[in-house]
mmCIF file of C-alpha atoms in Angstrom:
data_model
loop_
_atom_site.group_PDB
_atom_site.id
_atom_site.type_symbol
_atom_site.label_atom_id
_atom_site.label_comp_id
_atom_site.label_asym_id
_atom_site.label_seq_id
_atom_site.Cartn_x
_atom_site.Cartn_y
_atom_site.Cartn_z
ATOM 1 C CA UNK W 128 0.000 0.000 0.000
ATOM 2 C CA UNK W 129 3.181 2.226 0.685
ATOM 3 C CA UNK W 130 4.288 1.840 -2.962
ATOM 4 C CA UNK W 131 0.426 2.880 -4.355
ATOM 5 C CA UNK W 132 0.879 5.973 -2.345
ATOM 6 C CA UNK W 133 3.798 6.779 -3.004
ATOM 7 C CA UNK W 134 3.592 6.248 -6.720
ATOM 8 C CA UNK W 135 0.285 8.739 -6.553
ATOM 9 C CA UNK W 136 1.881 10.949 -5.153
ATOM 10 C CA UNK W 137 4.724 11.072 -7.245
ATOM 11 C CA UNK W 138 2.723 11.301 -10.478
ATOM 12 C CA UNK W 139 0.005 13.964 -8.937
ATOM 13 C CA UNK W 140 3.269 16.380 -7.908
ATOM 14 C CA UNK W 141 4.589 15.620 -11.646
ATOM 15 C CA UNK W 142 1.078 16.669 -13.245
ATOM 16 C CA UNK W 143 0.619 19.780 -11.111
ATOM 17 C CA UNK W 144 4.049 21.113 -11.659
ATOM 18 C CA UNK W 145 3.904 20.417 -16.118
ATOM 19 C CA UNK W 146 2.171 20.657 -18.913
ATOM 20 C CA UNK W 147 2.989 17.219 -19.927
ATOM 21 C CA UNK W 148 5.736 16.439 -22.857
ATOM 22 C CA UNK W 149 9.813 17.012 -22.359
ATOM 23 C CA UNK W 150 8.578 18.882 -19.021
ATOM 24 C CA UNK W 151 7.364 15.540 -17.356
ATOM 25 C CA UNK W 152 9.821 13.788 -18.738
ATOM 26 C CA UNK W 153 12.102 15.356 -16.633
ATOM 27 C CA UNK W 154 10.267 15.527 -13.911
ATOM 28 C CA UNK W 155 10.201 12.004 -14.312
ATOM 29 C CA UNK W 156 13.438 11.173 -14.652
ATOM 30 C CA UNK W 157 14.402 12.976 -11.465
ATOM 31 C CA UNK W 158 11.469 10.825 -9.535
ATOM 32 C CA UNK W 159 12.192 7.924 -10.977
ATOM 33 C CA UNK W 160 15.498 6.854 -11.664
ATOM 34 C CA UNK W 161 17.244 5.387 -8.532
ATOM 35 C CA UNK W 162 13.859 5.220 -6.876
ATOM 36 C CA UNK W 163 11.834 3.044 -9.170
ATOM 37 C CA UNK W 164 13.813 2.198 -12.235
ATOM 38 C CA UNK W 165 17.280 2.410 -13.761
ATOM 39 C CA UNK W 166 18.684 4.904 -15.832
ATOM 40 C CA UNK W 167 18.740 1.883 -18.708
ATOM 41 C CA UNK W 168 14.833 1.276 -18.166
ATOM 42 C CA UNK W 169 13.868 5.009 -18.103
ATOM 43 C CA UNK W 170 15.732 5.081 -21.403
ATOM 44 C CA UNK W 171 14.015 2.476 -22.895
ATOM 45 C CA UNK W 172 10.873 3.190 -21.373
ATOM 46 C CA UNK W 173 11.256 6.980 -23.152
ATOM 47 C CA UNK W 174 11.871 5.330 -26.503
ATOM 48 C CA UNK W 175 9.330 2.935 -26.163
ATOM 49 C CA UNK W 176 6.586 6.012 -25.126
ATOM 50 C CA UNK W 177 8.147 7.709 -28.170
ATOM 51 C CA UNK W 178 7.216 4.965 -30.804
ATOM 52 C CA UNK W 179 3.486 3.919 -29.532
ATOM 53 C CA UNK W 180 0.594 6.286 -30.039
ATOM 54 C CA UNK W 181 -0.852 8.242 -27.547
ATOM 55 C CA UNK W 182 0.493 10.118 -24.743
ATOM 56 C CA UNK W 183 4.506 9.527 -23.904
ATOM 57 C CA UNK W 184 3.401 10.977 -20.402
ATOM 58 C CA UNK W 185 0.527 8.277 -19.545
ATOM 59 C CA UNK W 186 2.267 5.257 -21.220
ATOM 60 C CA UNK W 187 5.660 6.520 -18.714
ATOM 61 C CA UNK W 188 3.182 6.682 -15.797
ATOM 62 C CA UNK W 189 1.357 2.684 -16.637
ATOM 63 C CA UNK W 190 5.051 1.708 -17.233
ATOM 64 C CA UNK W 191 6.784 2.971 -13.681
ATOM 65 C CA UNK W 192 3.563 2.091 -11.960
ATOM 66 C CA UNK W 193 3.051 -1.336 -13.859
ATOM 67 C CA UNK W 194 6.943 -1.722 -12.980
ATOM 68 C CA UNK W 195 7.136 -0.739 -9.238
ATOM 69 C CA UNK W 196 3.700 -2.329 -8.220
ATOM 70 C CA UNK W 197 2.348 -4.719 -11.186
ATOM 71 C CA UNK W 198 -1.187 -3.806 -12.521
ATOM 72 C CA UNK W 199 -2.259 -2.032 -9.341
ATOM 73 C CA UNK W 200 0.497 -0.023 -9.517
ATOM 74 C CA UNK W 201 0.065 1.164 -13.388
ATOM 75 C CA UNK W 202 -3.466 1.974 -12.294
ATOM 76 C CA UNK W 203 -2.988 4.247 -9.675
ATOM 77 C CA UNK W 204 0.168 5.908 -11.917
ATOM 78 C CA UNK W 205 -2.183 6.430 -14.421
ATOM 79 C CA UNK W 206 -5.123 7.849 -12.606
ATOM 80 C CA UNK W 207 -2.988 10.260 -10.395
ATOM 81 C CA UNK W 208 -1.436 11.870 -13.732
ATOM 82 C CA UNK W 209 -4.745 12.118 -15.348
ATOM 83 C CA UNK W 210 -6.482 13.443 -12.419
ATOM 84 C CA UNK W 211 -5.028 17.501 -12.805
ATOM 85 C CA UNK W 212 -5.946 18.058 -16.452
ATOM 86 C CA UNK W 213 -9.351 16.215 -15.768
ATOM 87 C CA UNK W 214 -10.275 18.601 -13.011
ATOM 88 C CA UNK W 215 -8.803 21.214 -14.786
ATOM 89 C CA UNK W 216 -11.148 20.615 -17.647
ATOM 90 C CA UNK W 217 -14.288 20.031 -15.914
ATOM 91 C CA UNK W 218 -13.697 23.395 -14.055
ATOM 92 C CA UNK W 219 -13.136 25.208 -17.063
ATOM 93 C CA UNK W 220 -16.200 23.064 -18.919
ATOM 94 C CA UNK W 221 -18.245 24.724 -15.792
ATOM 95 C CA UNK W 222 -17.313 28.320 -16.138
ATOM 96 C CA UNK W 223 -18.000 27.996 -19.595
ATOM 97 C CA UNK W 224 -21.121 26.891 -19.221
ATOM 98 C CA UNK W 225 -22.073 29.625 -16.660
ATOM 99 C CA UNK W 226 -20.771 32.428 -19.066
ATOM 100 C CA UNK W 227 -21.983 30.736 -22.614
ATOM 101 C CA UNK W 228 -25.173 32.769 -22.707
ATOM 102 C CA UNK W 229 -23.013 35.978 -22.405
ATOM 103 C CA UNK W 230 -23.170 38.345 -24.943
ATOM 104 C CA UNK W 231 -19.219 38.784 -25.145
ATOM 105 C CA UNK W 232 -18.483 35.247 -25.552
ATOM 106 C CA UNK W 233 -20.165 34.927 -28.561
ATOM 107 C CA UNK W 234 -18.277 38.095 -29.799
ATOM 108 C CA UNK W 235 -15.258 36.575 -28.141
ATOM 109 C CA UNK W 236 -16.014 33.287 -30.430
ATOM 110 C CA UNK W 237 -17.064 35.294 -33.467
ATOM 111 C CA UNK W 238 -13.920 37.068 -33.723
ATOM 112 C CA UNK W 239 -11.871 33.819 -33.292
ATOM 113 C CA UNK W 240 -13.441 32.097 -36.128
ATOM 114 C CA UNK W 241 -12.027 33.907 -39.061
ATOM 115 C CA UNK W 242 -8.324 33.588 -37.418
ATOM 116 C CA UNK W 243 -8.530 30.032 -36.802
ATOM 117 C CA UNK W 244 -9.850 29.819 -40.561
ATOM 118 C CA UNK W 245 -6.666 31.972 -42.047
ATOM 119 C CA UNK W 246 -4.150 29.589 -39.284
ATOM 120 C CA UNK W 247 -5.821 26.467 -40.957
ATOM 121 C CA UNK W 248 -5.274 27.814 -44.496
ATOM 122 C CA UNK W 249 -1.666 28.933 -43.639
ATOM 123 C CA UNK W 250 -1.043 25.802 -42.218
ATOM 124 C CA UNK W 251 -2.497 23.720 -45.102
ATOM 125 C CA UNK W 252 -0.510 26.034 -47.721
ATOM 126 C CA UNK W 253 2.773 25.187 -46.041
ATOM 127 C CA UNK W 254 2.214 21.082 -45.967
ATOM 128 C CA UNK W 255 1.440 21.383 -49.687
ATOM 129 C CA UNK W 256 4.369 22.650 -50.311
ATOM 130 C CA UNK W 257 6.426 20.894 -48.410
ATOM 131 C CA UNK W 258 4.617 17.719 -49.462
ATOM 132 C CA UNK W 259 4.729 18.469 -53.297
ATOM 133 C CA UNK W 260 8.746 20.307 -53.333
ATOM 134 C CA UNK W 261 7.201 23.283 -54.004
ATOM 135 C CA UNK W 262 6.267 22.433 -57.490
ATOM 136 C CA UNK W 263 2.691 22.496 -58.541
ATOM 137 C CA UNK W 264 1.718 19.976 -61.258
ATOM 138 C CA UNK W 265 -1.401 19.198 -62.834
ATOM 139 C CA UNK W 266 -2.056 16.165 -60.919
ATOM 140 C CA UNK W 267 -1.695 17.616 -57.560
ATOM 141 C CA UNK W 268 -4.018 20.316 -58.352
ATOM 142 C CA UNK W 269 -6.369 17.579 -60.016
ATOM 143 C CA UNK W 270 -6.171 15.586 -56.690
ATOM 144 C CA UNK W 271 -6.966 18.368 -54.743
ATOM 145 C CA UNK W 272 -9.762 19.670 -56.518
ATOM 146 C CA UNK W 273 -11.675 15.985 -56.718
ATOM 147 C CA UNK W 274 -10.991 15.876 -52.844
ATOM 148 C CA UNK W 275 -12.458 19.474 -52.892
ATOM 149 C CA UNK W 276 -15.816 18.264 -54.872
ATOM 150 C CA UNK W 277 -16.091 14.781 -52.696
ATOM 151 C CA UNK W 278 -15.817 16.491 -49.452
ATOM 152 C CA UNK W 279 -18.736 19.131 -50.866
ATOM 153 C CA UNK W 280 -20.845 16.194 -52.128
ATOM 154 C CA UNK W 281 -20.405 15.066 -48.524
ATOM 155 C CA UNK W 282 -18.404 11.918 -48.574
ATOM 156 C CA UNK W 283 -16.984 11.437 -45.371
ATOM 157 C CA UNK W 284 -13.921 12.845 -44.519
ATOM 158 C CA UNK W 285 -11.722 9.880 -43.900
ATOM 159 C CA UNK W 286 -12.968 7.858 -47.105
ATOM 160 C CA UNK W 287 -11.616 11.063 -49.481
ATOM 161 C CA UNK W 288 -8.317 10.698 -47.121
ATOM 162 C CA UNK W 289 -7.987 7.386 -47.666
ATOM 163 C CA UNK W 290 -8.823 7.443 -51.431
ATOM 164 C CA UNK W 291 -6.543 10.249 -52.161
ATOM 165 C CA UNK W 292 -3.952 8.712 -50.178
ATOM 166 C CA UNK W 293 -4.143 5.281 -52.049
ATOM 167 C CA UNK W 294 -4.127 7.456 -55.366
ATOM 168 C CA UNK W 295 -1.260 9.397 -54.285
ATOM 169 C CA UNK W 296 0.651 6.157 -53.681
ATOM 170 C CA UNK W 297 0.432 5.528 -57.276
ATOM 171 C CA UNK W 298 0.758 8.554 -59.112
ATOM 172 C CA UNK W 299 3.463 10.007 -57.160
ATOM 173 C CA UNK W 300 6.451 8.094 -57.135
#
């Protein structure tokens, strides 16, 4: 029981004091190594974070915790370093919902929509060129404008991702 607590605790104090990312890392790192874990298995425990999908933070927490006190131990790792974001967001989910009706938030909202619509479109520009060299070509411009009409005609999203992802396979090489 002195290991579940002290893993909580460990992971709470390491999720109040980051943001997640390199900052827990080395949060983690400090906490962990010579405590729980090597300086070998923290290593490979980073990498192994690095390469599976999802959060590096969570899968380090399930991994010390799994590590120090088997399947108990992940448990409690996990749910003390997901328990400050999700109170976090259910506070600010609260306020928002006590202010939503306000007429400034809806200005607020109204003036963010045409900035996150020219940060999209900036964004989208520079993967296109990156993607395509910065040459333009008749066929990327042919593949965008058929993804264009399918996504106006309402096909879901990820089938004209898919489909012009297959295409692209083919026709660029």
């Amino acid at each position: 029981m002195e290991k579940l607590l002290t893993l909580f605790w460990v992971f709470l104090k390491i999720n109040l004091l980051s943001t997640s990312g390199a900052a827990s890392t080395g949060l983690l790192y400090n906490e962990a190594v010579g405590h729980f874990l090597t300086e070998n298995q923290f290593v490979q425990a980073v990498g192994l974070a690095t390469l599976l999908p999802g959060s590096d933070a969570l899968q380090l927490a399930m991994f010390v915790g799994y590590t120090v006190a088997g399947v108990a131990g992940g448990l409690v790792s996990l749910f003390a370093a997901i328990l400050p974001p999700t109170i976090l967001m259910f506070a600010l989910v609260s306020v928002l919902h006590r202010i939503q009706r306000e007429a400034w938030v809806s200005r607020f909202v109204e003036g963010l929509t045409p900035a996150v619509a020219v940060l999209i479109l900036t964004v989208s520009w520079k993967v296109l060129k990156s993607g395509t060299g910065g040459d333009f070509d008749w066929i990327v411009i042919g593949l965008g404008g058929a993804s264009l009409i399918a996504l106006l005609l309402e096909v879901p999203a990820p089938i004209v991702i898919l489909v012009a992802g297959l295409i692209g396979t083919f026709l660029f090489k």
